[in-house]
Amino acid sequence: MYNHIKEIVADSEKTGKPISELIIEQECKMSGQPREKIWNRMKYNLETMREAVKKGRTGNGVYSSTGLTGGEAVKIKKYREKGHTLSGDTIMSAVQNAVATNEVNAAMGVICATPTAGSSGTLPGVLFMLEKRLNLTEEQMIRFLFTAGGFGMVIANNAEIAGATGGCQAEVGSASAMGAAAAVEVAGGTAEQSAQALSIAMSNLLGLVCDPIAGLVEVPCVKRNAIGASNALVAADMALAGCTSVIPADECIDAMKKVGHQMPASLRETGIGGLAGTPTGQAIKAKIFGEDA
């Protein structure tokens, strides 16, 4: 099993195989299951993501039972249609996909945790934009997910992917790094460039706290996925341009772990500090759960 990013990169350079292929082979070996079964399972994940994106942007959108989130993916869709976005349609398309997915999650719909429910919009945000921009085939999209998953596995095994243990940097930050690395491969970049993209993306969101209002995975979670998707694309473009991270990928992962452990409990999914601790955040909590909550 791959324990470090540098091992994946070295193997890719040695064998000439893309990261996605190495991860597929590893999964087959570790699980003892045939390639077709492994592939079809990831295909199901892809289909689940697609359905969530579609549901979140259709009609009036979806809304959570609390009323805190919902309908904004549709607003972004209508805004894009006017053709006057400031950050460009590519970025806003990814943002729309990300928000749509997380709104479905907040509304208790079916999503694919990548790597968590709270960060489930970042990868779909990137992937379904790239599908149109690069005319990706289904095979390429599934390989994107294998690459992202392989890098995510290393992050999870060496740091953490839960906001309760590492802050939102461990959730959206990890998802953004995974998306950046996978975007590089699907765009024709090298394994080393994928590692650089991961480093850049993770570094950009290092220290991001987890401060959900009322302890619910809604605010600011939904919009942070929009930033996660945008950050992934920027990091991928920088890596493809030849930009590099001064700090290697594996050291960035180690740094994220240490930063997460240094965060006070109030900033790790407890709904106490950060935005959750503001007067408005506390008022919303009291309204939903009562004054004594």
mmCIF file with all atom_site columns, N, CA and C in Angstrom, residues 86-118:
data_model
loop_
_atom_site.group_PDB
_atom_site.id
_atom_site.type_symbol
_atom_site.label_atom_id
_atom_site.label_alt_id
_atom_site.label_comp_id
_atom_site.label_asym_id
_atom_site.label_entity_id
_atom_site.label_seq_id
_atom_site.pdbx_PDB_ins_code
_atom_site.Cartn_x
_atom_site.Cartn_y
_atom_site.Cartn_z
_atom_site.occupancy
_atom_site.B_iso_or_equiv
_atom_site.pdbx_formal_charge
_atom_site.auth_seq_id
_atom_site.auth_comp_id
_atom_site.auth_asym_id
_atom_site.auth_atom_id
_atom_site.pdbx_PDB_model_num
ATOM 1  N N  . LEU A 1 86  ? -17.622 37.606 -12.966 1.00 0.00 ? 86  LEU A N  1
ATOM 2  C CA . LEU A 1 86  ? -16.334 38.262 -12.748 1.00 0.00 ? 86  LEU A CA 1
ATOM 3  C C  . LEU A 1 86  ? -15.166 37.281 -12.786 1.00 0.00 ? 86  LEU A C  1
ATOM 4  N N  . SER A 1 87  ? -15.384 36.082 -12.264 1.00 0.00 ? 87  SER A N  1
ATOM 5  C CA . SER A 1 87  ? -14.297 35.101 -12.213 1.00 0.00 ? 87  SER A CA 1
ATOM 6  C C  . SER A 1 87  ? -14.302 34.143 -13.395 1.00 0.00 ? 87  SER A C  1
ATOM 7  N N  . GLY A 1 88  ? -15.216 34.337 -14.334 1.00 0.00 ? 88  GLY A N  1
ATOM 8  C CA . GLY A 1 88  ? -15.248 33.502 -15.527 1.00 0.00 ? 88  GLY A CA 1
ATOM 9  C C  . GLY A 1 88  ? -16.184 32.323 -15.374 1.00 0.00 ? 88  GLY A C  1
ATOM 10 N N  . ASP A 1 89  ? -16.719 31.853 -16.486 1.00 0.00 ? 89  ASP A N  1
ATOM 11 C CA . ASP A 1 89  ? -17.711 30.794 -16.436 1.00 0.00 ? 89  ASP A CA 1
ATOM 12 C C  . ASP A 1 89  ? -17.124 29.456 -15.993 1.00 0.00 ? 89  ASP A C  1
ATOM 13 N N  . THR A 1 90  ? -15.842 29.238 -16.261 1.00 0.00 ? 90  THR A N  1
ATOM 14 C CA . THR A 1 90  ? -15.212 27.984 -15.852 1.00 0.00 ? 90  THR A CA 1
ATOM 15 C C  . THR A 1 90  ? -15.250 27.834 -14.335 1.00 0.00 ? 90  THR A C  1
ATOM 16 N N  . ILE A 1 91  ? -14.782 28.843 -13.660 1.00 0.00 ? 91  ILE A N  1
ATOM 17 C CA . ILE A 1 91  ? -14.770 28.802 -12.197 1.00 0.00 ? 91  ILE A CA 1
ATOM 18 C C  . ILE A 1 91  ? -16.189 28.732 -11.647 1.00 0.00 ? 91  ILE A C  1
ATOM 19 N N  . MET A 1 92  ? -17.094 29.551 -12.183 1.00 0.00 ? 92  MET A N  1
ATOM 20 C CA . MET A 1 92  ? -18.445 29.592 -11.652 1.00 0.00 ? 92  MET A CA 1
ATOM 21 C C  . MET A 1 92  ? -19.244 28.320 -11.954 1.00 0.00 ? 92  MET A C  1
ATOM 22 N N  . SER A 1 93  ? -18.869 27.624 -13.013 1.00 0.00 ? 93  SER A N  1
ATOM 23 C CA . SER A 1 93  ? -19.483 26.332 -13.288 1.00 0.00 ? 93  SER A CA 1
ATOM 24 C C  . SER A 1 93  ? -19.091 25.334 -12.209 1.00 0.00 ? 93  SER A C  1
ATOM 25 N N  . ALA A 1 94  ? -17.813 25.352 -11.838 1.00 0.00 ? 94  ALA A N  1
ATOM 26 C CA . ALA A 1 94  ? -17.334 24.471 -10.768 1.00 0.00 ? 94  ALA A CA 1
ATOM 27 C C  . ALA A 1 94  ? -17.992 24.838 -9.439  1.00 0.00 ? 94  ALA A C  1
ATOM 28 N N  . VAL A 1 95  ? -18.138 26.130 -9.199  1.00 0.00 ? 95  VAL A N  1
ATOM 29 C CA . VAL A 1 95  ? -18.774 26.605 -7.974  1.00 0.00 ? 95  VAL A CA 1
ATOM 30 C C  . VAL A 1 95  ? -20.232 26.136 -7.922  1.00 0.00 ? 95  VAL A C  1
ATOM 31 N N  . GLN A 1 96  ? -20.925 26.248 -9.030  1.00 0.00 ? 96  GLN A N  1
ATOM 32 C CA . GLN A 1 96  ? -22.325 25.818 -9.094  1.00 0.00 ? 96  GLN A CA 1
ATOM 33 C C  . GLN A 1 96  ? -22.455 24.334 -8.757  1.00 0.00 ? 96  GLN A C  1
ATOM 34 N N  . ASN A 1 97  ? -21.592 23.509 -9.330  1.00 0.00 ? 97  ASN A N  1
ATOM 35 C CA . ASN A 1 97  ? -21.625 22.066 -9.068  1.00 0.00 ? 97  ASN A CA 1
ATOM 36 C C  . ASN A 1 97  ? -21.345 21.755 -7.601  1.00 0.00 ? 97  ASN A C  1
ATOM 37 N N  . ALA A 1 98  ? -20.393 22.481 -7.046  1.00 0.00 ? 98  ALA A N  1
ATOM 38 C CA . ALA A 1 98  ? -20.016 22.250 -5.653  1.00 0.00 ? 98  ALA A CA 1
ATOM 39 C C  . ALA A 1 98  ? -21.153 22.623 -4.715  1.00 0.00 ? 98  ALA A C  1
ATOM 40 N N  . VAL A 1 99  ? -21.738 23.793 -4.935  1.00 0.00 ? 99  VAL A N  1
ATOM 41 C CA . VAL A 1 99  ? -22.838 24.261 -4.090  1.00 0.00 ? 99  VAL A CA 1
ATOM 42 C C  . VAL A 1 99  ? -24.049 23.341 -4.228  1.00 0.00 ? 99  VAL A C  1
ATOM 43 N N  . ALA A 1 100 ? -24.347 22.932 -5.448  1.00 0.00 ? 100 ALA A N  1
ATOM 44 C CA . ALA A 1 100 ? -25.486 22.038 -5.684  1.00 0.00 ? 100 ALA A CA 1
ATOM 45 C C  . ALA A 1 100 ? -25.339 20.759 -4.875  1.00 0.00 ? 100 ALA A C  1
ATOM 46 N N  . THR A 1 101 ? -24.150 20.182 -4.895  1.00 0.00 ? 101 THR A N  1
ATOM 47 C CA . THR A 1 101 ? -23.917 18.932 -4.174  1.00 0.00 ? 101 THR A CA 1
ATOM 48 C C  . THR A 1 101 ? -24.087 19.105 -2.672  1.00 0.00 ? 101 THR A C  1
ATOM 49 N N  . ASN A 1 102 ? -23.499 20.155 -2.137  1.00 0.00 ? 102 ASN A N  1
ATOM 50 C CA . ASN A 1 102 ? -23.572 20.347 -0.697  1.00 0.00 ? 102 ASN A CA 1
ATOM 51 C C  . ASN A 1 102 ? -24.955 20.773 -0.219  1.00 0.00 ? 102 ASN A C  1
ATOM 52 N N  . GLU A 1 103 ? -25.714 21.422 -1.091  1.00 0.00 ? 103 GLU A N  1
ATOM 53 C CA . GLU A 1 103 ? -27.091 21.736 -0.730  1.00 0.00 ? 103 GLU A CA 1
ATOM 54 C C  . GLU A 1 103 ? -27.925 20.459 -0.660  1.00 0.00 ? 103 GLU A C  1
ATOM 55 N N  . VAL A 1 104 ? -27.635 19.513 -1.543  1.00 0.00 ? 104 VAL A N  1
ATOM 56 C CA . VAL A 1 104 ? -28.314 18.217 -1.498  1.00 0.00 ? 104 VAL A CA 1
ATOM 57 C C  . VAL A 1 104 ? -27.949 17.494 -0.205  1.00 0.00 ? 104 VAL A C  1
ATOM 58 N N  . ASN A 1 105 ? -26.700 17.584 0.186   1.00 0.00 ? 105 ASN A N  1
ATOM 59 C CA . ASN A 1 105 ? -26.270 16.962 1.435   1.00 0.00 ? 105 ASN A CA 1
ATOM 60 C C  . ASN A 1 105 ? -26.996 17.584 2.625   1.00 0.00 ? 105 ASN A C  1
ATOM 61 N N  . ALA A 1 106 ? -27.065 18.908 2.654   1.00 0.00 ? 106 ALA A N  1
ATOM 62 C CA . ALA A 1 106 ? -27.731 19.608 3.760   1.00 0.00 ? 106 ALA A CA 1
ATOM 63 C C  . ALA A 1 106 ? -29.222 19.291 3.811   1.00 0.00 ? 106 ALA A C  1
ATOM 64 N N  . ALA A 1 107 ? -29.787 18.960 2.639   1.00 0.00 ? 107 ALA A N  1
ATOM 65 C CA . ALA A 1 107 ? -31.210 18.621 2.567   1.00 0.00 ? 107 ALA A CA 1
ATOM 66 C C  . ALA A 1 107 ? -31.441 17.127 2.773   1.00 0.00 ? 107 ALA A C  1
ATOM 67 N N  . MET A 1 108 ? -30.402 16.438 3.272   1.00 0.00 ? 108 MET A N  1
ATOM 68 C CA . MET A 1 108 ? -30.474 15.005 3.569   1.00 0.00 ? 108 MET A CA 1
ATOM 69 C C  . MET A 1 108 ? -30.650 14.152 2.324   1.00 0.00 ? 108 MET A C  1
ATOM 70 N N  . GLY A 1 109 ? -30.109 14.632 1.202   1.00 0.00 ? 109 GLY A N  1
ATOM 71 C CA . GLY A 1 109 ? -30.145 13.861 -0.030  1.00 0.00 ? 109 GLY A CA 1
ATOM 72 C C  . GLY A 1 109 ? -28.955 12.915 -0.115  1.00 0.00 ? 109 GLY A C  1
ATOM 73 N N  . VAL A 1 110 ? -28.873 12.170 -1.198  1.00 0.00 ? 110 VAL A N  1
ATOM 74 C CA . VAL A 1 110 ? -27.796 11.201 -1.387  1.00 0.00 ? 110 VAL A CA 1
ATOM 75 C C  . VAL A 1 110 ? -26.611 11.868 -2.078  1.00 0.00 ? 110 VAL A C  1
ATOM 76 N N  . ILE A 1 111 ? -25.453 11.762 -1.446  1.00 0.00 ? 111 ILE A N  1
ATOM 77 C CA . ILE A 1 111 ? -24.214 12.306 -2.018  1.00 0.00 ? 111 ILE A CA 1
ATOM 78 C C  . ILE A 1 111 ? -23.118 11.254 -1.878  1.00 0.00 ? 111 ILE A C  1
ATOM 79 N N  . CYS A 1 112 ? -21.980 11.529 -2.448  1.00 0.00 ? 112 CYS A N  1
ATOM 80 C CA . CYS A 1 112 ? -20.815 10.663 -2.280  1.00 0.00 ? 112 CYS A CA 1
ATOM 81 C C  . CYS A 1 112 ? -19.805 11.422 -1.428  1.00 0.00 ? 112 CYS A C  1
ATOM 82 N N  . ALA A 1 113 ? -19.504 10.917 -0.261  1.00 0.00 ? 113 ALA A N  1
ATOM 83 C CA . ALA A 1 113 ? -18.562 11.584 0.640   1.00 0.00 ? 113 ALA A CA 1
ATOM 84 C C  . ALA A 1 113 ? -17.165 11.544 0.035   1.00 0.00 ? 113 ALA A C  1
ATOM 85 N N  . THR A 1 114 ? -16.617 12.697 -0.277  1.00 0.00 ? 114 THR A N  1
ATOM 86 C CA . THR A 1 114 ? -15.318 12.746 -0.958  1.00 0.00 ? 114 THR A CA 1
ATOM 87 C C  . THR A 1 114 ? -14.439 13.861 -0.396  1.00 0.00 ? 114 THR A C  1
ATOM 88 N N  . PRO A 1 115 ? -13.711 13.667 0.679   1.00 0.00 ? 115 PRO A N  1
ATOM 89 C CA . PRO A 1 115 ? -13.674 12.435 1.460   1.00 0.00 ? 115 PRO A CA 1
ATOM 90 C C  . PRO A 1 115 ? -14.740 12.374 2.555   1.00 0.00 ? 115 PRO A C  1
ATOM 91 N N  . THR A 1 116 ? -15.439 13.496 2.810   1.00 0.00 ? 116 THR A N  1
ATOM 92 C CA . THR A 1 116 ? -16.487 13.517 3.835   1.00 0.00 ? 116 THR A CA 1
ATOM 93 C C  . THR A 1 116 ? -17.750 14.138 3.260   1.00 0.00 ? 116 THR A C  1
ATOM 94 N N  . ALA A 1 117 ? -18.853 14.013 3.984   1.00 0.00 ? 117 ALA A N  1
ATOM 95 C CA . ALA A 1 117 ? -20.102 14.634 3.535   1.00 0.00 ? 117 ALA A CA 1
ATOM 96 C C  . ALA A 1 117 ? -19.961 16.151 3.497   1.00 0.00 ? 117 ALA A C  1
ATOM 97 N N  . GLY A 1 118 ? -19.272 16.696 4.486   1.00 0.00 ? 118 GLY A N  1
ATOM 98 C CA . GLY A 1 118 ? -19.094 18.137 4.545   1.00 0.00 ? 118 GLY A CA 1
ATOM 99 C C  . GLY A 1 118 ? -18.263 18.705 3.419   1.00 0.00 ? 118 GLY A C  1
#
